[in-house]
CSV table of C-alpha atoms in Angstrom, one decimal:
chain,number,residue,atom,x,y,z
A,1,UNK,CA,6.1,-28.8,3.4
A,2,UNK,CA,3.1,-27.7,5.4
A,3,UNK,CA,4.6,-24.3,6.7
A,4,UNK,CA,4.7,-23.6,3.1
A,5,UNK,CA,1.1,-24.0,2.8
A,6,UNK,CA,0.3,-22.3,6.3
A,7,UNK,CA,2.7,-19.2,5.3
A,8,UNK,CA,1.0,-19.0,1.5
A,9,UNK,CA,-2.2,-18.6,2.8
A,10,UNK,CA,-1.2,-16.5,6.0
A,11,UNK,CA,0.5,-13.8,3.3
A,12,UNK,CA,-2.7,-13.5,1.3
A,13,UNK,CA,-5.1,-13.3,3.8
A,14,UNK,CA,-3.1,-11.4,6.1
A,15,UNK,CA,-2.2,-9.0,3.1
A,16,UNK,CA,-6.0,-8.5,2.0
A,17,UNK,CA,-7.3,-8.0,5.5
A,18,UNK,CA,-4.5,-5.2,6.3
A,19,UNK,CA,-4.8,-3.6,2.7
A,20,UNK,CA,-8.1,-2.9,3.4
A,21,UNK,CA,-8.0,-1.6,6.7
A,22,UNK,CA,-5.2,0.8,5.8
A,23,UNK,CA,-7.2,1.5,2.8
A,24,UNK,CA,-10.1,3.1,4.8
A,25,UNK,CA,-7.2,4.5,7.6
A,26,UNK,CA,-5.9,6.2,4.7
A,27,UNK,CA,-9.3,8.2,3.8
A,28,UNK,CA,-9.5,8.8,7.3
A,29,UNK,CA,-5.9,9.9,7.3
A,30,UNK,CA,-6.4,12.3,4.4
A,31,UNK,CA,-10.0,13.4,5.3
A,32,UNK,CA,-8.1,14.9,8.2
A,33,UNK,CA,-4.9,16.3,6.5
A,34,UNK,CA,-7.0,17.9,3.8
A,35,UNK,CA,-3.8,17.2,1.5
A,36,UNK,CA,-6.2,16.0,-1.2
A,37,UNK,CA,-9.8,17.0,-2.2
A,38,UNK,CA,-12.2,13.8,-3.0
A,39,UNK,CA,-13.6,13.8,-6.0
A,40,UNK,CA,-15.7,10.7,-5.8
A,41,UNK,CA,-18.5,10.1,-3.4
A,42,UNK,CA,-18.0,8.2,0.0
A,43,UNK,CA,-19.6,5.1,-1.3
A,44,UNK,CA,-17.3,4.6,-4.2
A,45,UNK,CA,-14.2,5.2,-2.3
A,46,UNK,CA,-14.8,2.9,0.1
A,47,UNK,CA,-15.0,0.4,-2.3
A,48,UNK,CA,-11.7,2.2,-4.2
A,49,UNK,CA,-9.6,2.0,-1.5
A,50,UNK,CA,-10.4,-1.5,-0.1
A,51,UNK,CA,-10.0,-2.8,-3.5
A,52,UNK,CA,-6.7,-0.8,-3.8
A,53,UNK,CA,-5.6,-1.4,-0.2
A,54,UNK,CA,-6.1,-5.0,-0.8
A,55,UNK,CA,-4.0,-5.3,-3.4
A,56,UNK,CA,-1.0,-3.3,-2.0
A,57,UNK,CA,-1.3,-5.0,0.8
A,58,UNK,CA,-1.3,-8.9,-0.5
A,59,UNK,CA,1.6,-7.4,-2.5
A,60,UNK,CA,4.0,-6.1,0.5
A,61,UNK,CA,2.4,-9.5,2.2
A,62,UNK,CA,3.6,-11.5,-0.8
A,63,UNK,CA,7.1,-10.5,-0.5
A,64,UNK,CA,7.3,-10.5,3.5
A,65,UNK,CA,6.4,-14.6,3.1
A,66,UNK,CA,9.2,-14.4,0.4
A,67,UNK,CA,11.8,-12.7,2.0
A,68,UNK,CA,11.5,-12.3,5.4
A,69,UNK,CA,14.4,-14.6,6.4
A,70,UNK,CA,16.5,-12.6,4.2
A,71,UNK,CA,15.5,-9.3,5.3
A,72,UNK,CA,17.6,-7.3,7.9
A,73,UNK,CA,15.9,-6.6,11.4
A,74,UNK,CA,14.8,-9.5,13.9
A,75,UNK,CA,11.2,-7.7,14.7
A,76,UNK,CA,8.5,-8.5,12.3
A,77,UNK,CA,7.0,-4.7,12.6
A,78,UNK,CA,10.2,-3.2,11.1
A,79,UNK,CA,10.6,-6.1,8.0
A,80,UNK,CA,7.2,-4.8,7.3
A,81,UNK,CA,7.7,-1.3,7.4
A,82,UNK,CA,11.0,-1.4,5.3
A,83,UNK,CA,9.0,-3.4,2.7
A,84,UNK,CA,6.3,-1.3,2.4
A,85,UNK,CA,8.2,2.0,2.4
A,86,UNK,CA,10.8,0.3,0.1
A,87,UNK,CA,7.8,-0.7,-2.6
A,88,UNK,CA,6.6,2.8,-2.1
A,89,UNK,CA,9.8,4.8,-3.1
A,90,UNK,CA,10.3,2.4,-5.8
A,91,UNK,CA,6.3,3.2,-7.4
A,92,UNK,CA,7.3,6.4,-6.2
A,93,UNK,CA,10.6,6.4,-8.6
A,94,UNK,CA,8.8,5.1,-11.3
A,95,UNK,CA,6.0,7.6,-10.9
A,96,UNK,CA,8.9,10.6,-11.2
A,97,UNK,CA,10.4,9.0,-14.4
A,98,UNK,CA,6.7,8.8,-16.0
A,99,UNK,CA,6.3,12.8,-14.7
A,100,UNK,CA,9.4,13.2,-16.6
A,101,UNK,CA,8.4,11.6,-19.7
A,102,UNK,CA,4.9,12.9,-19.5
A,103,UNK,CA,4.5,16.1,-17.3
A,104,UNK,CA,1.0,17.5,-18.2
A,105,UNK,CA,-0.6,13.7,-17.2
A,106,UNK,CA,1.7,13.1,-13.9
A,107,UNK,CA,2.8,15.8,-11.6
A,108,UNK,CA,3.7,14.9,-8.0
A,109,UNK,CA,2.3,17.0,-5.5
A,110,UNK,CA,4.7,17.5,-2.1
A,111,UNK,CA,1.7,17.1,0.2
A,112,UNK,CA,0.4,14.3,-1.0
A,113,UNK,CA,4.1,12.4,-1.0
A,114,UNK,CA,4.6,13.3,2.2
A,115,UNK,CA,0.8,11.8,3.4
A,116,UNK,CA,2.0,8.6,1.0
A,117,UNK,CA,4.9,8.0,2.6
A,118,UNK,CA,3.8,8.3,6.3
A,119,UNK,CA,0.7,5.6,4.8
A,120,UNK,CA,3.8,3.4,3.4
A,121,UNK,CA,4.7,3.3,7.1
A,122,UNK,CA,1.3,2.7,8.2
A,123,UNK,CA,0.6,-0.2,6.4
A,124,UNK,CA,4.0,-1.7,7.2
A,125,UNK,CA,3.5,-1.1,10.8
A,126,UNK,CA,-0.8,-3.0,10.4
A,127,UNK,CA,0.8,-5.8,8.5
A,128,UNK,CA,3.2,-6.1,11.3
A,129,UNK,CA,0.8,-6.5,13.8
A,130,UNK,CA,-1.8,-8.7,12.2
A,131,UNK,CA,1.5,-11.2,11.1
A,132,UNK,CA,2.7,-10.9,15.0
A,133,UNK,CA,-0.9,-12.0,16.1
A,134,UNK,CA,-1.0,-15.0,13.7
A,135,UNK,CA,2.0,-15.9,14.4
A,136,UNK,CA,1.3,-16.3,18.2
A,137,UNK,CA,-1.9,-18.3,17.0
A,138,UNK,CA,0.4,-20.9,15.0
B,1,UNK,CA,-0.7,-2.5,-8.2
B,2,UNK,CA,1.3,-0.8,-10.6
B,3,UNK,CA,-1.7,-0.3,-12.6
B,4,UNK,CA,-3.4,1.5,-10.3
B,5,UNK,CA,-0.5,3.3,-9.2
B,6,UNK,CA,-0.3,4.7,-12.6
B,7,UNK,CA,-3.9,4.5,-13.4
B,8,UNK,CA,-8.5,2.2,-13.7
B,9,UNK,CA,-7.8,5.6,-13.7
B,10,UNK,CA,-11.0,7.2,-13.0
B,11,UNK,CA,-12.1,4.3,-10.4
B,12,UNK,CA,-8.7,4.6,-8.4
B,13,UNK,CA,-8.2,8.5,-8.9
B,14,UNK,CA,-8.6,9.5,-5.2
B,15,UNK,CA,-6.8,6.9,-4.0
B,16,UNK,CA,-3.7,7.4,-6.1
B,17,UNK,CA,-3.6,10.9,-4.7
B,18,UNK,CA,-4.2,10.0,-1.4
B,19,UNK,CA,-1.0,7.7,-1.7
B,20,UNK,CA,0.9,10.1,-3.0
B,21,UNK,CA,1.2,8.9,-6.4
B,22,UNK,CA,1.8,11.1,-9.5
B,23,UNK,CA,-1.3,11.8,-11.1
B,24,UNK,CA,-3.0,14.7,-13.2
């Protein structure tokens, strides 16, 4: 059972290290775009968006270690990016329903999908690569 | 992380819109 253990702790790691990167790619990213205006000051972003980043990315991690025998695809980069996009349509989904139920709190903004989804990929594609480094190390 | 998603709220507030995430 020791794969178990290697693959357990490979996910969270992995996840963490790649959420936070994509986290501060992703202020990069919309620093650039301009599709949002920050409202917070550099400092506390950059501890937002790690913290956030981290935690999608242990999540989409989490269910790569879970599933990725099951998943379609032989290359680890594209099992990655279908998870992450996948777990981003489905927030995305839910998000819509909540707009539905409660416009004047959530309103999706095109722009800002758009700059979400592309991230979705982004992260997929970072976790890919950090997994397809370890797993050369193993 | 659906928390966040959905905000928490004024902590993660840039970051949801940066992800494209509905939000006010």
């Amino acid at each position: 059972m020791q794969f178990q253990s290697i693959d357990w702790k490979r996910g969270i790691m992995l996840g963490a290290i790649a959420g936070i990167a994509w986290g501060w790619i992703a202020m990069a990213v919309n620093a650039a775009t301009g599709a949002f205006e920050f409202e917070n000051t550099l400092l506390h972003n950059l501890i937002a968006f790690a913290a956030g980043g981290a935690v999608f990315g242990i999540v989409v991690s989490g269910f790569l270690s879970l599933l990725k025998e099951r998943l379609p695809f032989k290359n680890i980069f594209l099992k990655a990016t279908l998870l992450s996009s996948v777990l981003w349509i489905m927030l995305k989904v839910g998000g819509t329903l909540l707009s539905s139920v409660e416009p004047e709190r959530y309103h999706p903004i095109t722009a800002q999908s758009i700059q979400g989804f592309v991230l979705a990929i982004i992260m997929g594609g970072l976790l890919g690569f950090l997994w397809k480094i370890k797993s050369k190390e193993a | 992380m659906v928390v966040i998603a959905y905000g928490v709220h004024d902590a993660f507030h840039d970051f949801r819109h940066t992800i494209g995430m509905p939000c006010h």
